[in-house]
PDB file of C-alpha atoms in Angstrom:
ATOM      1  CA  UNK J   1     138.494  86.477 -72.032  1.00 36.00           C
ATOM      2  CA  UNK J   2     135.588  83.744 -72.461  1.00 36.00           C
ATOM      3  CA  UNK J   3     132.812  84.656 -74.617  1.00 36.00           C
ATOM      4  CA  UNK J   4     130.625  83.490 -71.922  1.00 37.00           C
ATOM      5  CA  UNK J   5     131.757  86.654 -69.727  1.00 42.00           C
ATOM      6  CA  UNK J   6     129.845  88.744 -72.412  1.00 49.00           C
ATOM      7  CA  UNK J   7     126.172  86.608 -72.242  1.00 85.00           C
ATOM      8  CA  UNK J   8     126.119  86.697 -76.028  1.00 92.00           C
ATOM      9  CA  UNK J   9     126.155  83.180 -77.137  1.00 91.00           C
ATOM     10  CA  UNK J  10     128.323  81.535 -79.537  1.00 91.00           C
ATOM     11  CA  UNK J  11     126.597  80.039 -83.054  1.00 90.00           C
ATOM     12  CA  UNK J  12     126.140  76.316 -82.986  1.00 90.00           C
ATOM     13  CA  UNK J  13     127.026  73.646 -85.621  1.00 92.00           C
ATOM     14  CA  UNK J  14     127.900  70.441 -86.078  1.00 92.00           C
ATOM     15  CA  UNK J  15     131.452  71.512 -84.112  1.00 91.00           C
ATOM     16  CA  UNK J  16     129.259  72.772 -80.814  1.00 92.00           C
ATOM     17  CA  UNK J  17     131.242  71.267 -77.929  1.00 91.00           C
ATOM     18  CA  UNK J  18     134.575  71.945 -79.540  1.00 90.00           C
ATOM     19  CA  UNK J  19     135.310  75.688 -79.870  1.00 91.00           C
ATOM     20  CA  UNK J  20     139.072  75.785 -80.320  1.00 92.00           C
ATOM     21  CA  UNK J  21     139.169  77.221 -83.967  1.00 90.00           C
ATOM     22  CA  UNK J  22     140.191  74.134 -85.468  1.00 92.00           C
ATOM     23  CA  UNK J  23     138.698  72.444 -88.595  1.00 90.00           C
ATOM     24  CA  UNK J  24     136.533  69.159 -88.391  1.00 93.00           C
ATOM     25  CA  UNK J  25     135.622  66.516 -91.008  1.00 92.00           C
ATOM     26  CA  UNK J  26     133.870  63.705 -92.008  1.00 92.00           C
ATOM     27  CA  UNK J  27     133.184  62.462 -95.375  1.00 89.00           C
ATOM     28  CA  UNK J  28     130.420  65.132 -95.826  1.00 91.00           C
ATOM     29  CA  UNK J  29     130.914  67.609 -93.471  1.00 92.00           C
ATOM     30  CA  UNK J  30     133.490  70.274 -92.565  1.00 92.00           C
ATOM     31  CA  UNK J  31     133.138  72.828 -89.211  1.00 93.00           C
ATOM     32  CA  UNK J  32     134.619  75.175 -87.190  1.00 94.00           C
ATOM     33  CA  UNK J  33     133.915  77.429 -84.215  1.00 94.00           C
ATOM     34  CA  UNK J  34     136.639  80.073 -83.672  1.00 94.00           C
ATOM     35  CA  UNK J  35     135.536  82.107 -80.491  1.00 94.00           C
ATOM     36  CA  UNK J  36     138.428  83.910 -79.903  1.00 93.00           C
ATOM     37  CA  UNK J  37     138.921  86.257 -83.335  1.00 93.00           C
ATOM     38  CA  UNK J  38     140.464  89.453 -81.705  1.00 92.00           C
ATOM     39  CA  UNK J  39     139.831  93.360 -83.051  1.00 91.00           C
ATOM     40  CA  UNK J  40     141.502  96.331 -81.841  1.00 91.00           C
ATOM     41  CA  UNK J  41     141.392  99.813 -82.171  1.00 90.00           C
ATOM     42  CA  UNK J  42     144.096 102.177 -81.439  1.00 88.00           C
ATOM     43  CA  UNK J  43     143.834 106.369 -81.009  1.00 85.00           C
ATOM     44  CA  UNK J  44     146.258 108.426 -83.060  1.00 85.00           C
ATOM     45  CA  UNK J  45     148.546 108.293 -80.468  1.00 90.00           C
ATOM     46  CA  UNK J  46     148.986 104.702 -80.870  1.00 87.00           C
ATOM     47  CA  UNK J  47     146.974 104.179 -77.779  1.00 92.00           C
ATOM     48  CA  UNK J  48     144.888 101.215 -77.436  1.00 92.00           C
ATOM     49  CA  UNK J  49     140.701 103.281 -77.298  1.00 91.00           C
ATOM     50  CA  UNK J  50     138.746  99.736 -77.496  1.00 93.00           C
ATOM     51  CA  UNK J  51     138.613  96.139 -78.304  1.00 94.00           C
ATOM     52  CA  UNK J  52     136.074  93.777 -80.001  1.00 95.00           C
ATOM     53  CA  UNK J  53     135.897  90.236 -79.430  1.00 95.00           C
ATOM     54  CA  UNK J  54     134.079  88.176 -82.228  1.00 95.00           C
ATOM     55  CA  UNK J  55     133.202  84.359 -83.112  1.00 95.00           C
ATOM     56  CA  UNK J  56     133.229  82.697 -86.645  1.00 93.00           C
ATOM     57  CA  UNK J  57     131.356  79.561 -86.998  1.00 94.00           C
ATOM     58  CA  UNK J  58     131.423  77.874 -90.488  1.00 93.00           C
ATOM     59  CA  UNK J  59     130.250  74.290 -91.665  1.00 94.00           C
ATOM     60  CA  UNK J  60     130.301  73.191 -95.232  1.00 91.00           C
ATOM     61  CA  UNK J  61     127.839  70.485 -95.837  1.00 93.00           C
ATOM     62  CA  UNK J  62     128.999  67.710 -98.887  1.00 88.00           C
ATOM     63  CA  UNK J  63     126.680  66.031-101.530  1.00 86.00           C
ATOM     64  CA  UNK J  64     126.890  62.253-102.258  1.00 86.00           C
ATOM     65  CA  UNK J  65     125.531  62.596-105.314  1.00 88.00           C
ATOM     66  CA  UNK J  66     126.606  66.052-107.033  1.00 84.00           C
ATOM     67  CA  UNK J  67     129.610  68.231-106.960  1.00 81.00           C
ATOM     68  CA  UNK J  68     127.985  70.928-104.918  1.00 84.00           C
ATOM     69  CA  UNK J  69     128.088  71.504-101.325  1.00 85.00           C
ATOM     70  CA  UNK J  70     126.573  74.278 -99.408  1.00 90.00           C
ATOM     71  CA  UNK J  71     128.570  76.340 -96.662  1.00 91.00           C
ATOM     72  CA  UNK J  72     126.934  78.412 -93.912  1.00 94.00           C
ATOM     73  CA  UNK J  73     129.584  81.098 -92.485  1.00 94.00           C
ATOM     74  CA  UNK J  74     128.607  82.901 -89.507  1.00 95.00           C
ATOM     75  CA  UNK J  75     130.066  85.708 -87.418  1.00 95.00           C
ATOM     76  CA  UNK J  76     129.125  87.041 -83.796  1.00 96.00           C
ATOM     77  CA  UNK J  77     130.338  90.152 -82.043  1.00 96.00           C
ATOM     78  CA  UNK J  78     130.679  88.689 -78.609  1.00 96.00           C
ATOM     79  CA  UNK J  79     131.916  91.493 -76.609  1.00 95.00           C
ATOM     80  CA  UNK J  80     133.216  95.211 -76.650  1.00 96.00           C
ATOM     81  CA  UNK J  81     135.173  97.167 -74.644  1.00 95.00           C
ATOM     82  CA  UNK J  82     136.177 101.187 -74.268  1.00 94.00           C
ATOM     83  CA  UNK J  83     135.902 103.843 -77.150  1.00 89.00           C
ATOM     84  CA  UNK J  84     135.334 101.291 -79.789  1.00 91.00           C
ATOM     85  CA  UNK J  85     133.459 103.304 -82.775  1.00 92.00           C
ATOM     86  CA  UNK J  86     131.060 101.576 -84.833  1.00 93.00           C
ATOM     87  CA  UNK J  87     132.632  98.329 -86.901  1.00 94.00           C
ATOM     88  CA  UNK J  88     131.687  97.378 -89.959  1.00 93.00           C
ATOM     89  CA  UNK J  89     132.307  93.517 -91.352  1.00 93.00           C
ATOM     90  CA  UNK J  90     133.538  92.498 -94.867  1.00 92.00           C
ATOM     91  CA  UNK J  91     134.073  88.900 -95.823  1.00 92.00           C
ATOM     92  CA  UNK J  92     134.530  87.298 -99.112  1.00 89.00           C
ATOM     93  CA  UNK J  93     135.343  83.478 -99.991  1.00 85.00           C
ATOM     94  CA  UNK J  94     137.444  82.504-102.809  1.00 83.00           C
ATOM     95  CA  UNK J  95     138.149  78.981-104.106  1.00 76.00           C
ATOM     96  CA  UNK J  96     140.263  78.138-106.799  1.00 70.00           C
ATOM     97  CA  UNK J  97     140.908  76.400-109.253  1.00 61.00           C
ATOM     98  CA  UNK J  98     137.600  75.922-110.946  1.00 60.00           C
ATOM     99  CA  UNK J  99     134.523  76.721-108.312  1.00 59.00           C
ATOM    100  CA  UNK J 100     131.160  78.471-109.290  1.00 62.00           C
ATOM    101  CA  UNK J 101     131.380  81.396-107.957  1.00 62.00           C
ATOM    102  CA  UNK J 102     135.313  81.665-107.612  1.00 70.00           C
ATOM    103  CA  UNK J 103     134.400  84.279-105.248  1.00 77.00           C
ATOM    104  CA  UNK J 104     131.821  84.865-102.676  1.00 83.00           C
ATOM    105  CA  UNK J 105     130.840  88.220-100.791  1.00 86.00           C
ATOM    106  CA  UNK J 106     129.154  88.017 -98.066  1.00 89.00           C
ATOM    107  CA  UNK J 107     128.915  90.923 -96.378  1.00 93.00           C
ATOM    108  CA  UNK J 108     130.581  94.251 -97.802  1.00 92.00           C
ATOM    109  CA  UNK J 109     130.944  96.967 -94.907  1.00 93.00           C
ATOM    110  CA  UNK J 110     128.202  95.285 -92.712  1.00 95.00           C
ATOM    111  CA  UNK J 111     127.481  97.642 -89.524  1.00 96.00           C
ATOM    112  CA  UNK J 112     127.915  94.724 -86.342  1.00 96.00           C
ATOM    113  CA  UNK J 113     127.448  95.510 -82.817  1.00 95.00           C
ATOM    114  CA  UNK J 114     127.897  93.498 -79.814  1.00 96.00           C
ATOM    115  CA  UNK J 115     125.471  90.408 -79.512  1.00 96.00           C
ATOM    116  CA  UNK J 116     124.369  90.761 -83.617  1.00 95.00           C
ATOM    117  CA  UNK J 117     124.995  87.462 -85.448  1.00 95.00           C
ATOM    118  CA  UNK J 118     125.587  87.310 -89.427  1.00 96.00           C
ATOM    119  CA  UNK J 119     124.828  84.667 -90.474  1.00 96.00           C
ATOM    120  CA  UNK J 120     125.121  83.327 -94.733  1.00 95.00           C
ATOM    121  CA  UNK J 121     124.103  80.026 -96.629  1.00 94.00           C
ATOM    122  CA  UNK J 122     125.441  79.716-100.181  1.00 90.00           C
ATOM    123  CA  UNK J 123     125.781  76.716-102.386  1.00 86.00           C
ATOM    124  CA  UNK J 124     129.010  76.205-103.796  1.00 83.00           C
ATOM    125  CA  UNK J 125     129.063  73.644-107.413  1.00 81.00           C
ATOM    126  CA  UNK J 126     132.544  72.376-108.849  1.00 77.00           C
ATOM    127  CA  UNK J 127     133.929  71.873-112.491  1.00 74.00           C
ATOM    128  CA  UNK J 128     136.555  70.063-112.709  1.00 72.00           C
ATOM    129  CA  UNK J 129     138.418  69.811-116.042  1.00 72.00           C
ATOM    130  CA  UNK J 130     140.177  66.684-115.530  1.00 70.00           C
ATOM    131  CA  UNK J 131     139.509  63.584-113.734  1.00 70.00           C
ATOM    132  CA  UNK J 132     142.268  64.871-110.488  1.00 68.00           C
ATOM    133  CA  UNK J 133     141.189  67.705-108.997  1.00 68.00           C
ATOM    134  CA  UNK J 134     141.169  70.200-105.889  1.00 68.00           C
ATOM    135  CA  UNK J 135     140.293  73.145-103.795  1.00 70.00           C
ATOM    136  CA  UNK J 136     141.485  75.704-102.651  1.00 75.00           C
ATOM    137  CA  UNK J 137     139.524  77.616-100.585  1.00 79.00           C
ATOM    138  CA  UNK J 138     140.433  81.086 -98.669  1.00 83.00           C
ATOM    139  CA  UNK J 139     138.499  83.034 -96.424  1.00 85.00           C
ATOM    140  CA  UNK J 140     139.155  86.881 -96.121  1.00 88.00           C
ATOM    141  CA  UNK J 141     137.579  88.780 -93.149  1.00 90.00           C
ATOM    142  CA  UNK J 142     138.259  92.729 -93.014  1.00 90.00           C
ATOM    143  CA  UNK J 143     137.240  94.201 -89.448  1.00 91.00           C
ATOM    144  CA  UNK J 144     136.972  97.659 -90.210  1.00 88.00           C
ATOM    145  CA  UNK J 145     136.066 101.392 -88.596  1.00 86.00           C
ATOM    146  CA  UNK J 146     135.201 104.671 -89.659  1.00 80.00           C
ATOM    147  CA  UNK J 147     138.238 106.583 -90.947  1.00 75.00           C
ATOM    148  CA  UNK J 148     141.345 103.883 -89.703  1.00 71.00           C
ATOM    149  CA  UNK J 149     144.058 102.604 -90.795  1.00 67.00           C
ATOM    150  CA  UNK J 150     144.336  99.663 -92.292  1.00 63.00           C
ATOM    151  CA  UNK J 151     147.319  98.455 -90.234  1.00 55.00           C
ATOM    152  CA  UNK J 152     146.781  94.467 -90.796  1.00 56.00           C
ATOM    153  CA  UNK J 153     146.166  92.322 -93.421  1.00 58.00           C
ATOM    154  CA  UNK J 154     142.597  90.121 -93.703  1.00 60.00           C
ATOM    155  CA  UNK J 155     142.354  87.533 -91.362  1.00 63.00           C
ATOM    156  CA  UNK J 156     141.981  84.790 -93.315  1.00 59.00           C
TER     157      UNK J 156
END
């Protein structure tokens, strides 16, 4: 299923040309395009009623002269098929062990429909305590309907 069958086009970035879902980097930037994030939605028979087929595009941009960086996270609902009820989109970003905010929400129960793009800039500082230090950061992405089940974890 190509997300150009549904004529909603993808997000661009700095990884346009290379949509596989895998991460990029240079020394101050970090993308991906994922078109190919899969949701579906089954009856209470355990029938398969409709699919959604969505895109997440993020890029983190790097300062050479601070410790911040800025991200921009976007998300696309490129196509959807049968009795799909209205979705609603929440995604948070955490990053551990000492990032300001440790935890970024984006969108919290966001209505989406096909061909609507989210789309969020944030700036991101760290603090390290000690002259070593890392990230860790996790996305969480919760595809979500009226009155289901929550039968999966986040994609993350």
């Amino acid at each position: 299923m190509s997300a150009q069958a549904a004529d909603v086009p993808l997000p661009a970035n700095e990884c346009t040309g290379d949509e596989d879902g895998s991460w990029y980097a240079t020394r101050t930037m970090q993308c991906q395009i994922d078109p190919d994030v899969k949701y579906t939605y089954f009856d209470s028979d355990g029938k398969i009623a409709g699919t959604a087929l969505f895109a997440t595009v993020q890029q983190m941009d790097l300062s050479v002269s601070s410790l911040q960086w800025s991200e921009t996270d976007q998300l696309v609902m490129l196509k959807a098929t049968g009795g799909l009820p209205p979705l609603t989109i929440t995604w948070t970003t955490k990053c551990a062990p000492t990032r300001s905010p440790g935890s970024t929400t984006l969108w919290t129960k966001q209505p989406i429909s096909v061909g609507q793009r989210l789309e969020k800039t944030y700036t991101i500082s760290d603090t390290p305590t000690t002259t070593y230090d890392y990230l860790d950061v996790t996305y969480g992405l919760d595809i979500d309907a009226p009155n289901a089940d929550q039968l999966t974890p986040l994609i993350s």
